[in-house]
PDB file of C-alpha atoms in Angstrom:
ATOM      1  CA  VAL A 853      -8.922 -19.674  15.107  1.00  0.00           C
ATOM      2  CA  SER A 854     -10.713 -16.300  15.094  1.00  0.00           C
ATOM      3  CA  THR A 855     -14.258 -16.677  16.793  1.00  0.00           C
ATOM      4  CA  GLN A 856     -15.571 -13.391  15.395  1.00  0.00           C
ATOM      5  CA  SER A 857     -17.923 -13.617  12.788  1.00  0.00           C
ATOM      6  CA  THR A 858     -16.959 -13.215   9.429  1.00  0.00           C
ATOM      7  CA  GLY A 859     -19.244 -11.838   6.065  1.00  0.00           C
ATOM      8  CA  SER A 860     -19.703 -13.569   3.017  1.00  0.00           C
ATOM      9  CA  SER A 861     -16.166 -13.094   1.844  1.00  0.00           C
ATOM     10  CA  GLY A 862     -14.520 -14.630   5.174  1.00  0.00           C
ATOM     11  CA  ILE A 863     -12.762 -11.738   6.449  1.00  0.00           C
ATOM     12  CA  ASN A 864     -13.463 -11.079   9.794  1.00  0.00           C
ATOM     13  CA  ALA A 865     -14.857  -7.576  10.330  1.00  0.00           C
ATOM     14  CA  GLU A 866     -12.921  -6.175  13.273  1.00  0.00           C
ATOM     15  CA  TYR A 867     -10.154  -6.584  11.682  1.00  0.00           C
ATOM     16  CA  GLY A 868     -11.306  -4.808   8.337  1.00  0.00           C
ATOM     17  CA  ILE A 869     -12.766  -1.759  10.684  1.00  0.00           C
ATOM     18  CA  ALA A 870      -8.990  -1.558  11.927  1.00  0.00           C
ATOM     19  CA  ALA A 871      -7.127  -1.887   8.435  1.00  0.00           C
ATOM     20  CA  LEU A 872      -9.611   0.545   7.344  1.00  0.00           C
ATOM     21  CA  ARG A 873      -8.919   3.120  10.385  1.00  0.00           C
ATOM     22  CA  SER A 874      -5.153   2.708  10.094  1.00  0.00           C
ATOM     23  CA  ILE A 875      -5.399   3.487   6.655  1.00  0.00           C
ATOM     24  CA  ARG A 876      -7.469   6.261   7.215  1.00  0.00           C
ATOM     25  CA  LYS A 877      -4.881   7.480   9.701  1.00  0.00           C
ATOM     26  CA  PHE A 878      -1.822   7.273   7.230  1.00  0.00           C
ATOM     27  CA  ALA A 879      -4.076   9.350   4.624  1.00  0.00           C
ATOM     28  CA  ASN A 880      -4.299  12.317   7.181  1.00  0.00           C
ATOM     29  CA  LEU A 881      -0.569  12.586   7.132  1.00  0.00           C
ATOM     30  CA  PRO A 882       1.255  15.803   6.019  1.00  0.00           C
ATOM     31  CA  GLU A 883       1.537  15.242   2.515  1.00  0.00           C
ATOM     32  CA  ASP A 884       5.533  15.006   2.532  1.00  0.00           C
ATOM     33  CA  THR A 885       5.139  12.332   4.895  1.00  0.00           C
ATOM     34  CA  LYS A 886       2.855  10.235   2.831  1.00  0.00           C
ATOM     35  CA  GLU A 887       5.299  10.886  -0.157  1.00  0.00           C
ATOM     36  CA  LYS A 888       7.809   9.137   1.715  1.00  0.00           C
ATOM     37  CA  TYR A 889       6.188   5.798   0.897  1.00  0.00           C
ATOM     38  CA  THR A 890       5.272   6.168  -2.746  1.00  0.00           C
ATOM     39  CA  HIS A 891       6.968   4.196  -5.757  1.00  0.00           C
ATOM     40  CA  SER A 892       6.939   5.923  -8.749  1.00  0.00           C
ATOM     41  CA  LYS A 893       8.932   3.076 -10.841  1.00  0.00           C
ATOM     42  CA  SER A 894       6.487   0.569  -9.584  1.00  0.00           C
ATOM     43  CA  ASN A 895       3.602   2.897 -11.771  1.00  0.00           C
ATOM     44  CA  TYR A 896       2.380   3.315  -7.583  1.00  0.00           C
ATOM     45  CA  SER A 897       1.592  -0.352  -7.635  1.00  0.00           C
ATOM     46  CA  PHE A 898       3.508  -0.282  -4.109  1.00  0.00           C
ATOM     47  CA  GLY A 899       2.695   2.158  -1.210  1.00  0.00           C
ATOM     48  CA  TRP A 900       0.756   4.824  -0.835  1.00  0.00           C
ATOM     49  CA  SER A 901      -0.817   6.650  -4.030  1.00  0.00           C
ATOM     50  CA  HIS A 902      -2.830   9.341  -4.658  1.00  0.00           C
ATOM     51  CA  GLY A 903      -3.457  11.366  -7.588  1.00  0.00           C
ATOM     52  CA  LYS A 904      -0.648   9.635  -9.108  1.00  0.00           C
ATOM     53  CA  GLU A 905      -2.663   7.263 -11.215  1.00  0.00           C
ATOM     54  CA  ARG A 906      -4.292   8.612 -14.178  1.00  0.00           C
ATOM     55  CA  MET A 907      -7.704   8.185 -15.995  1.00  0.00           C
ATOM     56  CA  ARG A 908      -8.598   7.559 -19.214  1.00  0.00           C
ATOM     57  CA  ASN A 909      -8.780  11.157 -20.057  1.00  0.00           C
ATOM     58  CA  GLY A 910      -5.055  11.776 -18.558  1.00  0.00           C
ATOM     59  CA  VAL A 911      -6.998  13.732 -15.191  1.00  0.00           C
ATOM     60  CA  PRO A 912      -5.247  12.413 -12.019  1.00  0.00           C
ATOM     61  CA  ASP A 913      -7.340  10.455  -9.921  1.00  0.00           C
ATOM     62  CA  THR A 914      -7.827  12.275  -6.671  1.00  0.00           C
ATOM     63  CA  ALA A 915     -11.126  10.857  -5.981  1.00  0.00           C
ATOM     64  CA  LYS A 916      -9.267   7.807  -3.906  1.00  0.00           C
ATOM     65  CA  GLY A 917      -6.184   7.379  -1.548  1.00  0.00           C
ATOM     66  CA  SER A 918      -4.612   3.754  -1.925  1.00  0.00           C
ATOM     67  CA  TYR A 919      -2.282   1.951  -0.207  1.00  0.00           C
ATOM     68  CA  TYR A 920      -0.853  -1.166  -2.222  1.00  0.00           C
ATOM     69  CA  ALA A 921       0.950  -4.050  -0.699  1.00  0.00           C
ATOM     70  CA  ASN A 922       1.719  -7.599  -1.904  1.00  0.00           C
ATOM     71  CA  PRO A 923      -0.173  -9.892   0.339  1.00  0.00           C
ATOM     72  CA  LEU A 924       2.273 -12.650  -0.819  1.00  0.00           C
ATOM     73  CA  GLY A 925       5.518 -11.253   1.145  1.00  0.00           C
ATOM     74  CA  ASP A 926       7.236  -8.282   1.758  1.00  0.00           C
ATOM     75  CA  VAL A 927       9.872  -9.311  -0.905  1.00  0.00           C
ATOM     76  CA  ILE A 928       9.061 -11.755  -3.437  1.00  0.00           C
ATOM     77  CA  THR A 929      12.500 -12.200  -4.890  1.00  0.00           C
ATOM     78  CA  ASP A 930      15.861 -11.002  -4.203  1.00  0.00           C
ATOM     79  CA  ASP A 931      17.121 -11.016  -7.927  1.00  0.00           C
ATOM     80  CA  GLN A 932      17.560  -7.480  -9.057  1.00  0.00           C
ATOM     81  CA  TYR A 933      16.995  -7.859 -12.809  1.00  0.00           C
ATOM     82  CA  LEU A 934      13.171  -8.696 -11.723  1.00  0.00           C
ATOM     83  CA  LYS A 935      13.024  -5.926  -9.500  1.00  0.00           C
ATOM     84  CA  ASP A 936      14.491  -3.485 -12.046  1.00  0.00           C
ATOM     85  CA  THR A 937      12.861  -4.681 -15.170  1.00  0.00           C
ATOM     86  CA  PHE A 938       9.396  -5.445 -13.803  1.00  0.00           C
ATOM     87  CA  PRO A 939       8.604  -3.491 -10.650  1.00  0.00           C
ATOM     88  CA  GLU A 940       5.266  -3.502 -11.042  1.00  0.00           C
ATOM     89  CA  LEU A 941       5.617  -6.851 -10.304  1.00  0.00           C
ATOM     90  CA  TYR A 942       8.804  -7.732  -8.000  1.00  0.00           C
ATOM     91  CA  ALA A 943       9.463  -4.477  -5.957  1.00  0.00           C
ATOM     92  CA  ASP A 944       9.373  -4.642  -2.256  1.00  0.00           C
ATOM     93  CA  ASN A 945       6.267  -3.644   0.166  1.00  0.00           C
ATOM     94  CA  ILE A 946       7.025  -0.194   1.619  1.00  0.00           C
ATOM     95  CA  TRP A 947       5.306   0.096   4.837  1.00  0.00           C
ATOM     96  CA  PRO A 948       5.600   3.552   7.034  1.00  0.00           C
ATOM     97  CA  THR A 949       7.060   1.900  10.386  1.00  0.00           C
ATOM     98  CA  GLU A 950       9.029   5.244  10.957  1.00  0.00           C
ATOM     99  CA  ASP A 951       5.102   7.123  10.971  1.00  0.00           C
ATOM    100  CA  GLN A 952       2.637   4.891  11.259  1.00  0.00           C
ATOM    101  CA  PRO A 953       4.043   1.635  12.453  1.00  0.00           C
ATOM    102  CA  GLU A 954       0.611   0.228  13.237  1.00  0.00           C
ATOM    103  CA  LEU A 955      -0.584   0.330   9.291  1.00  0.00           C
ATOM    104  CA  GLU A 956       1.184  -3.247   8.548  1.00  0.00           C
ATOM    105  CA  PRO A 957       0.025  -5.673  11.244  1.00  0.00           C
ATOM    106  CA  ALA A 958      -3.291  -3.892  10.434  1.00  0.00           C
ATOM    107  CA  SER A 959      -3.156  -4.460   7.421  1.00  0.00           C
ATOM    108  CA  ARG A 960      -1.990  -8.425   7.512  1.00  0.00           C
ATOM    109  CA  THR A 961      -5.103  -9.115   9.908  1.00  0.00           C
TER     110      THR A 961
END
């Protein structure tokens, strides 16, 4: 049990700052490194996304970068049919363990 103070969201501010620092570090990696952690089949619902999503007018969203992961678990199902048919919901989480191993634990706190 944490003795750290939390905001109205119940999220420990110290952990939130660590997660933000970690994603910022990831965002500053070379483009070809970050590209290894994208998942086009899920419409970029898992892993790194920057400039992949499109705005209503068709312009790529380059105002922000995001790193998406399912908070319920890294592997939601082993059913390959579900993964192939509904990758936006059932793809496995993608973590940059090779290039930035601290991102996963920072994101889980």
